Short mmCIF file of C-alpha atoms in Angstrom, two decimals:
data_model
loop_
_atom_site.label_atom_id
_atom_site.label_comp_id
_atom_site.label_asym_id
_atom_site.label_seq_id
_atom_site.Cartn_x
_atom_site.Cartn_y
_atom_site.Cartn_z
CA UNK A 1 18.11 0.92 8.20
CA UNK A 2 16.28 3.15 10.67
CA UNK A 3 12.40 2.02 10.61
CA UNK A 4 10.50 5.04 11.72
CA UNK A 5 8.21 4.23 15.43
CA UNK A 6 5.43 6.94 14.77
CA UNK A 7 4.19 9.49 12.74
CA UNK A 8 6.39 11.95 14.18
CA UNK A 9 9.11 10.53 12.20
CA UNK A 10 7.73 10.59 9.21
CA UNK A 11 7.32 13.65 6.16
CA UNK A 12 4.82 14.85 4.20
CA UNK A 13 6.32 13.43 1.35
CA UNK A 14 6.75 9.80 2.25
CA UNK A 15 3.42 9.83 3.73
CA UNK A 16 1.72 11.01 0.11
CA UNK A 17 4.29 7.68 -1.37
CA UNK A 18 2.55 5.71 1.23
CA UNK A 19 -0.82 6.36 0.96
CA UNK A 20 -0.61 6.17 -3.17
CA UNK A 21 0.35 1.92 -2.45
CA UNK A 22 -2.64 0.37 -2.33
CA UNK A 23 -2.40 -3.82 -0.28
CA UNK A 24 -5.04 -4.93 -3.40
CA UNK A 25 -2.17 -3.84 -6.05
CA UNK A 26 0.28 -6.25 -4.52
CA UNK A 27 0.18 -10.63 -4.98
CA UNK A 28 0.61 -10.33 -1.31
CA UNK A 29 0.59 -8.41 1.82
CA UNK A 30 3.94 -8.94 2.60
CA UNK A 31 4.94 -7.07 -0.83
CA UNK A 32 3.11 -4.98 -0.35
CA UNK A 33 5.10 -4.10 3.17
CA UNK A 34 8.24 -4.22 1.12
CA UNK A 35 7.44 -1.21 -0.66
CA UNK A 36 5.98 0.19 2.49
CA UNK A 37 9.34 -0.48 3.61
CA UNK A 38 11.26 0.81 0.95
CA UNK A 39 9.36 4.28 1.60
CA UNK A 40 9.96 4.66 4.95
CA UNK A 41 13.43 4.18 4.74
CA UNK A 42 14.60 5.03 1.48
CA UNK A 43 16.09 1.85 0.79
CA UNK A 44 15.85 -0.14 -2.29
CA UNK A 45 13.34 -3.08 -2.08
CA UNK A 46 16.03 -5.85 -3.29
CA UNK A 47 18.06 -4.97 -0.26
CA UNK A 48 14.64 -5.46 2.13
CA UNK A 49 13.76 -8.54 0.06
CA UNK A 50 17.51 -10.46 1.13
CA UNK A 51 16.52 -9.49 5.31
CA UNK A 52 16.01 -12.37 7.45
CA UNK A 53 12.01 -13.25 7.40
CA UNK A 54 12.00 -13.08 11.06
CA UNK A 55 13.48 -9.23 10.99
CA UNK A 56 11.14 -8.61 8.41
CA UNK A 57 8.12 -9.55 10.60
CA UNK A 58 9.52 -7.74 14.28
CA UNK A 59 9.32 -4.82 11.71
CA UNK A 60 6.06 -5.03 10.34
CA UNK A 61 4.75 -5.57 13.80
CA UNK A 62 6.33 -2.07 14.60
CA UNK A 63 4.33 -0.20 11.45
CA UNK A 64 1.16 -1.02 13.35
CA UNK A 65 0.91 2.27 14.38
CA UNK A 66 0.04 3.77 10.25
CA UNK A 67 -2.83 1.74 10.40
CA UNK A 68 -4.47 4.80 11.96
CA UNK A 69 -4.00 8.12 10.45
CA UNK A 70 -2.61 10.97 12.52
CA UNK A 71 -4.65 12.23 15.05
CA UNK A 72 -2.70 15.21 16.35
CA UNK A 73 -3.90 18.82 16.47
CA UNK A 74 -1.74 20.30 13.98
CA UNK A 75 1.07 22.31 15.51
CA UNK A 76 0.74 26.45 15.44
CA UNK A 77 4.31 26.46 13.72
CA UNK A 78 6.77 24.81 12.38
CA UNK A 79 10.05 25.24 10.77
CA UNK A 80 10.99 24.49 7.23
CA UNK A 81 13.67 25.19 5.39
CA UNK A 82 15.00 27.42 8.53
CA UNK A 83 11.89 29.58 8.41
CA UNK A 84 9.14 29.46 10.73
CA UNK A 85 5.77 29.03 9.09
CA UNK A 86 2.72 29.95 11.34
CA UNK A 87 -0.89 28.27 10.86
CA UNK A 88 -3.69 30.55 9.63
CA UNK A 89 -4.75 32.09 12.59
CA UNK A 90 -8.38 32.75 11.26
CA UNK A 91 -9.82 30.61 8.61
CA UNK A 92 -13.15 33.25 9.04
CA UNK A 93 -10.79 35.95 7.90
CA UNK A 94 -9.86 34.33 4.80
CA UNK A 95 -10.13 35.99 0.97
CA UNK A 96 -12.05 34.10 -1.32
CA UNK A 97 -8.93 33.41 -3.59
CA UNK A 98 -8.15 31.42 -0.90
CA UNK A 99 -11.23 29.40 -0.41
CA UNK A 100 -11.47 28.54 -4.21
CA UNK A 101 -8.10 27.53 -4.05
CA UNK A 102 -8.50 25.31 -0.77
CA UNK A 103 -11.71 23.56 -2.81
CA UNK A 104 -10.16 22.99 -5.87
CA UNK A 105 -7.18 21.04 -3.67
CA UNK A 106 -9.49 19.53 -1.16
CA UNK A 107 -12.20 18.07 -3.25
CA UNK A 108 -9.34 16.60 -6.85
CA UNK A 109 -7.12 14.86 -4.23
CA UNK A 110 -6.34 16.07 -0.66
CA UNK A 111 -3.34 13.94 0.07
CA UNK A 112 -1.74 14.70 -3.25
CA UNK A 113 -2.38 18.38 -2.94
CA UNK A 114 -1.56 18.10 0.76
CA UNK A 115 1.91 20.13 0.27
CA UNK A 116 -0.30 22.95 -2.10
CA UNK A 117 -2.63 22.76 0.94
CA UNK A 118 -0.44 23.67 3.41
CA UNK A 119 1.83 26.21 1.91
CA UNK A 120 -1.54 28.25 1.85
CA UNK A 121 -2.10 27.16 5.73
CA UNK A 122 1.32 27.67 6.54
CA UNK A 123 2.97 30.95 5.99
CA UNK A 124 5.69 33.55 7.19
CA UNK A 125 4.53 35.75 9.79
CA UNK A 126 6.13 39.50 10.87
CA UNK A 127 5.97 39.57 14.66
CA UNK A 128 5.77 43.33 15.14
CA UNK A 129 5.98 42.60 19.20
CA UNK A 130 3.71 45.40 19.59
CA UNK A 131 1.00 45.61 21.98
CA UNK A 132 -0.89 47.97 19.86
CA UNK A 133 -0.36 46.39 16.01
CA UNK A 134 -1.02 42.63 15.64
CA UNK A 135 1.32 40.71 14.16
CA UNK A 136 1.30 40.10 10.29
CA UNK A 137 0.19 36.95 8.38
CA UNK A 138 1.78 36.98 5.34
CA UNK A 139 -0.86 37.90 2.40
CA UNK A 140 -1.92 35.67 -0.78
CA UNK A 141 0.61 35.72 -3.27
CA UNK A 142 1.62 34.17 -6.84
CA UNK A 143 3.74 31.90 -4.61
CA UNK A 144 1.59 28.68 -4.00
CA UNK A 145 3.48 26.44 -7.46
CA UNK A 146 6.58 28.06 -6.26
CA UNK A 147 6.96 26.92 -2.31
CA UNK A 148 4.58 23.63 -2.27
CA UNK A 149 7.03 21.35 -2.97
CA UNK A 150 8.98 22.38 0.63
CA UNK A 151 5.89 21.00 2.61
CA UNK A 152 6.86 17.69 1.71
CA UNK A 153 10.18 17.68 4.17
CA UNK A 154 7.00 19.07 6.82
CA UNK A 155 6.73 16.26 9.75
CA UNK A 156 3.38 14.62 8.89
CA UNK A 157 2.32 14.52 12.51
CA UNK A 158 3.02 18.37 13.13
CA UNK A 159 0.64 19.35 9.78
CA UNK A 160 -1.83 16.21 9.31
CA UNK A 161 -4.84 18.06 11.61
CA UNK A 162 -5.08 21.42 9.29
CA UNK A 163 -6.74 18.80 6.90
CA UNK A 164 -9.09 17.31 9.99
CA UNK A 165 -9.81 22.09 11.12
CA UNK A 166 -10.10 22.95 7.71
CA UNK A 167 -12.72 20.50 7.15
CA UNK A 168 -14.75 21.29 9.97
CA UNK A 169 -14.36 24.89 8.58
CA UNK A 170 -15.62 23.77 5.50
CA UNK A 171 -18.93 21.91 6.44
CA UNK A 172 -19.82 25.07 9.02
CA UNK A 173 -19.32 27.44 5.55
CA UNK A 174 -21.39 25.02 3.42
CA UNK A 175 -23.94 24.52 6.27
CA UNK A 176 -24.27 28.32 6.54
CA UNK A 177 -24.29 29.37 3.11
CA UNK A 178 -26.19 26.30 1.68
CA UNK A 179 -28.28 27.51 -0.41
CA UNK A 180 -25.39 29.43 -2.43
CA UNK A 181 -23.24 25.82 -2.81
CA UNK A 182 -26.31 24.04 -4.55
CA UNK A 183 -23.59 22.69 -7.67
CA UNK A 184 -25.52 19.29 -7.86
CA UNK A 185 -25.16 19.02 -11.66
CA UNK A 186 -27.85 16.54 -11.60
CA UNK A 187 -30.77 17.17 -13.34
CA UNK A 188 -32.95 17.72 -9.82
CA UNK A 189 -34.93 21.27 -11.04
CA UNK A 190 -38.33 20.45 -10.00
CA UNK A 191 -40.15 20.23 -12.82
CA UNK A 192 -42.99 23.30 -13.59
CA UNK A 193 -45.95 23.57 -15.27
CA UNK A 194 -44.84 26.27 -17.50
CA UNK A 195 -48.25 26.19 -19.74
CA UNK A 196 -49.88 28.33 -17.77
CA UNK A 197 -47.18 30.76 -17.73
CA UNK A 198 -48.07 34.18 -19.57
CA UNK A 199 -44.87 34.50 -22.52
CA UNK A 200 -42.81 36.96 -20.27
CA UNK A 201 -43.03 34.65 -17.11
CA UNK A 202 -41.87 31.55 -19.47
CA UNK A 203 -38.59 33.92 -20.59
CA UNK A 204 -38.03 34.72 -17.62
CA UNK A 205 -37.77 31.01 -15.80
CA UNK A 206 -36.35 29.91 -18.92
CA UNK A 207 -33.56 31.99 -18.36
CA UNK A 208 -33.46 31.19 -14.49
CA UNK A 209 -33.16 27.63 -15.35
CA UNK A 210 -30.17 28.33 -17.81
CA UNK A 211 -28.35 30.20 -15.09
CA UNK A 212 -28.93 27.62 -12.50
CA UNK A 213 -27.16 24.90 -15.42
CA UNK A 214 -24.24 27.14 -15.51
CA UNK A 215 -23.69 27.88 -12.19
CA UNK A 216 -24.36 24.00 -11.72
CA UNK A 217 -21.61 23.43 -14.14
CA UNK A 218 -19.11 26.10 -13.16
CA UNK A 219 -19.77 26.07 -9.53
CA UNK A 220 -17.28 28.64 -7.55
CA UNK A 221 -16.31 30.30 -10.57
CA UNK A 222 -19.33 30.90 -11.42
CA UNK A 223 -19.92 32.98 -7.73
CA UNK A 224 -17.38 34.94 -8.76
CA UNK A 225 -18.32 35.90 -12.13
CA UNK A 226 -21.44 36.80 -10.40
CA UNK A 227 -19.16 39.05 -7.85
CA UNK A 228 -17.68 40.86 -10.65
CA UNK A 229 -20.68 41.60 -11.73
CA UNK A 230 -19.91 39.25 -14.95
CA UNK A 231 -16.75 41.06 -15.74
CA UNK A 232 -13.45 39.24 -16.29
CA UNK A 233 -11.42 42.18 -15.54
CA UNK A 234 -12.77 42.21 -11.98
CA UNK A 235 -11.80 38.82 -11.30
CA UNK A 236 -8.53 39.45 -9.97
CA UNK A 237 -10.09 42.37 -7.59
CA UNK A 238 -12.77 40.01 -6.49
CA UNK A 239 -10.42 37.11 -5.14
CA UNK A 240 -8.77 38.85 -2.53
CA UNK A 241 -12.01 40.07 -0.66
CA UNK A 242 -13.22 38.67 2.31
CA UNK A 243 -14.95 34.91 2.06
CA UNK A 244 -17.63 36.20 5.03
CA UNK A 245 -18.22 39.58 2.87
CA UNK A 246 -18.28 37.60 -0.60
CA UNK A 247 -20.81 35.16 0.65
CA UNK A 248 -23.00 37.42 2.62
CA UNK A 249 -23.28 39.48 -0.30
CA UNK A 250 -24.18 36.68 -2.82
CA UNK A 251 -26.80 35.17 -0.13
CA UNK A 252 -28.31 39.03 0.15
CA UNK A 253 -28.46 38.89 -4.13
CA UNK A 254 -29.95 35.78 -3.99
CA UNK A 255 -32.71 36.42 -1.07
CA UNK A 256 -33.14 39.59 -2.30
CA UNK A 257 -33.29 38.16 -6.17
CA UNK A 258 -30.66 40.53 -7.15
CA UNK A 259 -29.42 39.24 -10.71
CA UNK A 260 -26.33 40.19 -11.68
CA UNK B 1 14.71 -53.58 0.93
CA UNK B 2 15.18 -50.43 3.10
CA UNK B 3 13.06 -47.12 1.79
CA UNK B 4 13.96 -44.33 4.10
CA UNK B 5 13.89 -40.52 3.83
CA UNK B 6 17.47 -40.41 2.59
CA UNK B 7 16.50 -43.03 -0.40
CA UNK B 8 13.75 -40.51 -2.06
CA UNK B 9 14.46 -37.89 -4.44
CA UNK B 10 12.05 -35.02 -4.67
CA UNK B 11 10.97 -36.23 -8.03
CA UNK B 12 10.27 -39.74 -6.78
CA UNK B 13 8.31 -37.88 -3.08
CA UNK B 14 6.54 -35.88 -5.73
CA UNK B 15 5.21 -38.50 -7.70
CA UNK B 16 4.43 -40.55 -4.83
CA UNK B 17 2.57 -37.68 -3.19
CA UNK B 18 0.80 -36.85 -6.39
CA UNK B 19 -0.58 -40.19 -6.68
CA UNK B 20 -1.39 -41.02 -3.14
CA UNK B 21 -3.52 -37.44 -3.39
CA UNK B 22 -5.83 -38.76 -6.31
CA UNK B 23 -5.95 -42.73 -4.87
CA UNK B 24 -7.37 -44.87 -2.15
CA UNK B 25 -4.17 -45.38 -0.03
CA UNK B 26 -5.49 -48.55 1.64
CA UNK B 27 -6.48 -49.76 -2.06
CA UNK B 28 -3.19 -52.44 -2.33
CA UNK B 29 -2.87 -51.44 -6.23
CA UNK B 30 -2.25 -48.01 -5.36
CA UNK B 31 0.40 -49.22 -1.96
CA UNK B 32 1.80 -51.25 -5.20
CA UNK B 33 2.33 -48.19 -7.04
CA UNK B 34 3.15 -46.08 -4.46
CA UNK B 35 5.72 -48.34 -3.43
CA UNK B 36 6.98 -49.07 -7.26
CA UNK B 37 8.01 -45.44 -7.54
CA UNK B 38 9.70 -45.24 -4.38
CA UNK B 39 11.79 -48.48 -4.88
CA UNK B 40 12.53 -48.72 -8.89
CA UNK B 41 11.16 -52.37 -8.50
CA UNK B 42 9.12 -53.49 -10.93
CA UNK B 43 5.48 -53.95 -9.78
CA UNK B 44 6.12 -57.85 -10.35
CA UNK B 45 8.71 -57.96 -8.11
CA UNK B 46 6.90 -56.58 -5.20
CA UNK B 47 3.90 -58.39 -6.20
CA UNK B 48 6.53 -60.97 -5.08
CA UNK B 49 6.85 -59.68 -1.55
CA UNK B 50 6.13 -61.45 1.78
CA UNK B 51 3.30 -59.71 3.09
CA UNK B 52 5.40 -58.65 6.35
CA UNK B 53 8.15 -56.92 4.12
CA UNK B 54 4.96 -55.47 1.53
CA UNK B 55 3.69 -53.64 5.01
CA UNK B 56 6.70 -52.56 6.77
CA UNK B 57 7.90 -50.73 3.00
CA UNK B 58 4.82 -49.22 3.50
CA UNK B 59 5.38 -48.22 6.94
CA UNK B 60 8.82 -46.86 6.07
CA UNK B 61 7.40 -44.62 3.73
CA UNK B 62 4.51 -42.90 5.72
CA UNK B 63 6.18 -39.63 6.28
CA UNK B 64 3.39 -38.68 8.78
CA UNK B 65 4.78 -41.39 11.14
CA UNK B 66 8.30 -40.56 10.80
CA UNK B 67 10.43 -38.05 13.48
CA UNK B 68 11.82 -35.43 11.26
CA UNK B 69 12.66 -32.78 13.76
CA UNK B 70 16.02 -34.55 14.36
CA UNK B 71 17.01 -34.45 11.23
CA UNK B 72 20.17 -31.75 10.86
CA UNK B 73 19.92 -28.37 8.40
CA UNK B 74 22.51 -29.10 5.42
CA UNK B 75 24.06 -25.87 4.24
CA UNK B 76 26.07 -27.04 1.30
CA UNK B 77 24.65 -29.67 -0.67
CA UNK B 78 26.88 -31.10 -3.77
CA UNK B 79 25.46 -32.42 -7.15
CA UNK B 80 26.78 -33.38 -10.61
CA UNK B 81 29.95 -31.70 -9.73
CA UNK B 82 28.03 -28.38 -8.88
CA UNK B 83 27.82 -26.75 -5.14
CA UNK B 84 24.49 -25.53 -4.06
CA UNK B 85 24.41 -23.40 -0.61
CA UNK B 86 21.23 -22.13 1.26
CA UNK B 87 23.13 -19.42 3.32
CA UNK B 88 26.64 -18.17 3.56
CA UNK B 89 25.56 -18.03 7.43
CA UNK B 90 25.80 -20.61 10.31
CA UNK B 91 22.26 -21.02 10.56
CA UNK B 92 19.96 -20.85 7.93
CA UNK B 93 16.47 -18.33 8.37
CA UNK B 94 14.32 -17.59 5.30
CA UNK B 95 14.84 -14.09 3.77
CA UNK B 96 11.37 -11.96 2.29
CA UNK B 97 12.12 -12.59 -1.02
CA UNK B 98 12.17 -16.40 -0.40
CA UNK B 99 8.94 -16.54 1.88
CA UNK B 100 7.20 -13.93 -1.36
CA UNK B 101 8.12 -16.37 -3.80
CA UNK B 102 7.22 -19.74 -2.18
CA UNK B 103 3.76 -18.01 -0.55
CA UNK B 104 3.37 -17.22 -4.86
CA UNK B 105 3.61 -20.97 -5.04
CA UNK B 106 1.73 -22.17 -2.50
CA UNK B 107 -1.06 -20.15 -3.12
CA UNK B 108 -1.04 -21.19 -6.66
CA UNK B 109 -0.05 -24.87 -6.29
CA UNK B 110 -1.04 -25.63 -2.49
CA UNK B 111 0.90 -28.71 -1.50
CA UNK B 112 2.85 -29.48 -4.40
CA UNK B 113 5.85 -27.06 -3.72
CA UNK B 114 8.61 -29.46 -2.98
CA UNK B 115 10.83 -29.24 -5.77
CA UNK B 116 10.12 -25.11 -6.13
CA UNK B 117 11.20 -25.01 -2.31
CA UNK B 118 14.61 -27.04 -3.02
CA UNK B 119 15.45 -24.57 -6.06
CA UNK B 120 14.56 -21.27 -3.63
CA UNK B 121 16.29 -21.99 -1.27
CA UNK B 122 19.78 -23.91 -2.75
CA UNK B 123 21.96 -21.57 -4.95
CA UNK B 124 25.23 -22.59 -7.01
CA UNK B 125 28.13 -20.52 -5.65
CA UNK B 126 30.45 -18.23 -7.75
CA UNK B 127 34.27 -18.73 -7.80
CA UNK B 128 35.06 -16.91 -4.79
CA UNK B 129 32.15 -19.09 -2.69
CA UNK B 130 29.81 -16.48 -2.81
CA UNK B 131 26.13 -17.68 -3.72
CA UNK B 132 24.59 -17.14 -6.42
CA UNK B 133 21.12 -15.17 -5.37
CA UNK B 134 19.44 -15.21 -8.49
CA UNK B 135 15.52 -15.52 -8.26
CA UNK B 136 14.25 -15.56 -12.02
CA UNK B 137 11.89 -17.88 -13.11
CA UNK B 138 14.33 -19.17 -15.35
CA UNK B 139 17.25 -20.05 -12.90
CA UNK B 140 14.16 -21.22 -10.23
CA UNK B 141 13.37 -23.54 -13.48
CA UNK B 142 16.85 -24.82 -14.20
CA UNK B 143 17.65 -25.66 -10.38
CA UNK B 144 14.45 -27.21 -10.01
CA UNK B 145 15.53 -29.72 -12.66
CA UNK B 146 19.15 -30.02 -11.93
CA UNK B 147 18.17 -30.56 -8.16
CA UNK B 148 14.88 -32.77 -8.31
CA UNK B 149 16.27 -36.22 -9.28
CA UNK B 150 19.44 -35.81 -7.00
CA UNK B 151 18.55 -34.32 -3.78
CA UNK B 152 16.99 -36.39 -1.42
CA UNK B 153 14.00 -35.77 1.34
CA UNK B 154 16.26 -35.88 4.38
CA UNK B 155 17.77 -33.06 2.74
CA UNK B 156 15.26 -30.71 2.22
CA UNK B 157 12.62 -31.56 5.24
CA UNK B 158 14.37 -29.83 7.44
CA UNK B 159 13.91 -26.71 5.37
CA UNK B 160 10.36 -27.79 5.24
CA UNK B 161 9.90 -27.79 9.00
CA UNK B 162 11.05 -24.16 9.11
CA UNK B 163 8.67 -23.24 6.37
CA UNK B 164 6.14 -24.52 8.36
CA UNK B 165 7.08 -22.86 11.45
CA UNK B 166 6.70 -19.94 9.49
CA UNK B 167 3.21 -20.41 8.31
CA UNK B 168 1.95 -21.30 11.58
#
């Protein structure tokens, strides 16, 4: 039985096992290490029950080190499945497809979507070794279902800190573009006096208000409706522009009051 | 009348230990008691006693004041015809499943564990000497009662040292 030292010896995959095994769903703690255990080296949890008690402990003494996530920039590129993979080299440059994507995974479950999050991070590059074209990143495909499950053989220490950059990318976007991300679904519309209101005025903020609920309620999705100027058949168009371009645009609509 | 470690059966400790947990131990009806299930003499008959021989039977049986750490590990431990083995080792060291189980037990039944520890830890053999590991409450349940009136304290306190060792 090899019992991993660090992080650095440890996959994507078992670390998404681990992290689902909660101490509070055990009758003990030291259950609770068996399954740990069991994860981190593949062995069945009868055989880990029959080790000698004082084994048992040296080991657990050794796992002291997952009691603090990984801390490790995450590496530029690794290898998996013989290819090399290469980290997004510009989160700015991203397409909006991308972003929505990236949400939707980050905000349901970000260890569970962790291998869905990286295949988008992670990708195939074409090094032209040219010192007048840049190398390629590979573009946004159909492919993200298709590769995911690959991540999980990923080393968890090479790949945990795209979760650590991506947030930080995140909270700059939402800090920047604030007043676009305002999805609070709560019912916080300051409340106004609409008696004085002549019957044109009331239409008007009546509709406001009803937009505001379904952008509330739809939240991305409903930005890019908005993009494609409400037209489904744009959608697909609309997803691979720019994130900068898309959200520049909707915060000149919306300073502008631009209604699409 | 000699009471010694090797003279009490877990059912008999556990009965004594129940009792003197509930009582007044310096109350003489309770030593009377205590020492009735210890002994099999009827509580006439020690009634009986010189009060010399009452006390040192009393001092005899205060396990606090006796030097267990002498006492040697038994591996193989024969009953009604029946071997039970703690390891198929030279020395005997808990495994996780038996520390899980008995921490279950303790947590749930704090002192009184005795006969639960004798059943965890001693398992029949097969034919070819091989033991027997089988944890279910059921075969816990059916060594605890084919073990508790035959095996005796200097047995199992040994065991209990180690358990304690591991607690500490």
């Amino acid at each position: 039985m090899v019992v991993p030292d660090s992080w650095n010896q440890i996959s994507v995959g078992q670390f998404i096992e681990l992290v689902s095994i909660k101490v509070e769903d055990f009758n003990c703690e030291d259950e609770y290490f068996i399954q740990l255990l069991s994860i981190l080296t593949d062995t069945d949890s009868t055989i880990i029950e029959e080790m000698d008690i004082d084994d048992f402990n040296q080991i657990k003494s050794r796992l002291i080190f997952l009691s603090k996530l990984p801390s490790k920039p995450p590496k530029q590129s690794i290898v998996i499945v013989n290819t090399d993979l290469h980290l997004y080299p510009d989160l700015y440059s991203m397409i909006i497809g991308e972003f929505i994507d990236l949400e939707n995974l980050i905000t349901s479950n970000s260890i569970e979507n962790l291998p869905k999050i990286l295949a988008i991070l992670y990708r195939r590059m074409k090094i032209n070794n040219d010192a007048f074209i840049p190398d390629e990143f590979e573009s946004y495909g159909s492919w993200l279902n298709h590769r995911a499950n690959i991540f999980n053989e990923a080393i968890i220490d090479d790949v945990y800190g795209v979760l650590n950059q991506y947030i930080k990318f995140r909270k700059h976007i939402y800090d920047n573009y604030s007043g676009l991300f305002d999805f609070d679904d709560s019912d916080s519309t300051e409340e106004i006096d609409v008696s004085q209101m002549s019957a044109a005025d009331k239409l008007t903020y009546q509709k406001a208000i009803e937009q505001e609920k379904i952008v509330s309620k739809w939240g991305l999705d409903a930005l890019l409706m908005k993009l494609a100027n409400n037209d489904v058949t744009k959608i697909n168009d609309v997803v691979k522009l720019p994130l900068l371009l898309c959200l520049n645009s909707l915060a000149l609509f919306k300073e502008l009051n631009i209604s699409t | 009348m000699q009471v010694n470690l090797s003279t009490i059966t877990l059912n008999k400790f556990k009965a004594f230990y129940d009792l003197s947990q509930v009582s007044d131990n310096n109350d003489i009806e309770t030593s009377i008691q205590l020492i009735h299930i210890l002994t099999d003499k009827s509580v006439a008959e020690i009634e009986e006693l010189e009060l010399d021989e009452f006390k040192a039977i009393l001092n005899s049986v205060n396990y606090e004041n006796t030097d267990t750490s002498s006492l040697p590990v038994i591996i193989e431990y024969k009953a009604n015809d029946k071997v039970y083995k703690s390891t198929n080792k030279d020395t005997f060291n808990f495994n996780v499943k038996q520390i899980n189980l008995l921490q279950g037990i303790i947590k749930a039944n704090a002192n009184n564990y005795i006969e639960d520890l004798a059943a965890i830890i001693f398992k029949p053999i097969d034919e070819a000497g091989n033991i027997i590991n089988d944890y279910s409450d059921e075969a816990i349940a059916q060594r605890k009662q084919e073990l508790s009136s035959v095996m005796t304290m200097n047995i199992l306190i040994p065991y209990l040292n180690l358990l304690h060792k591991q607690f500490k």
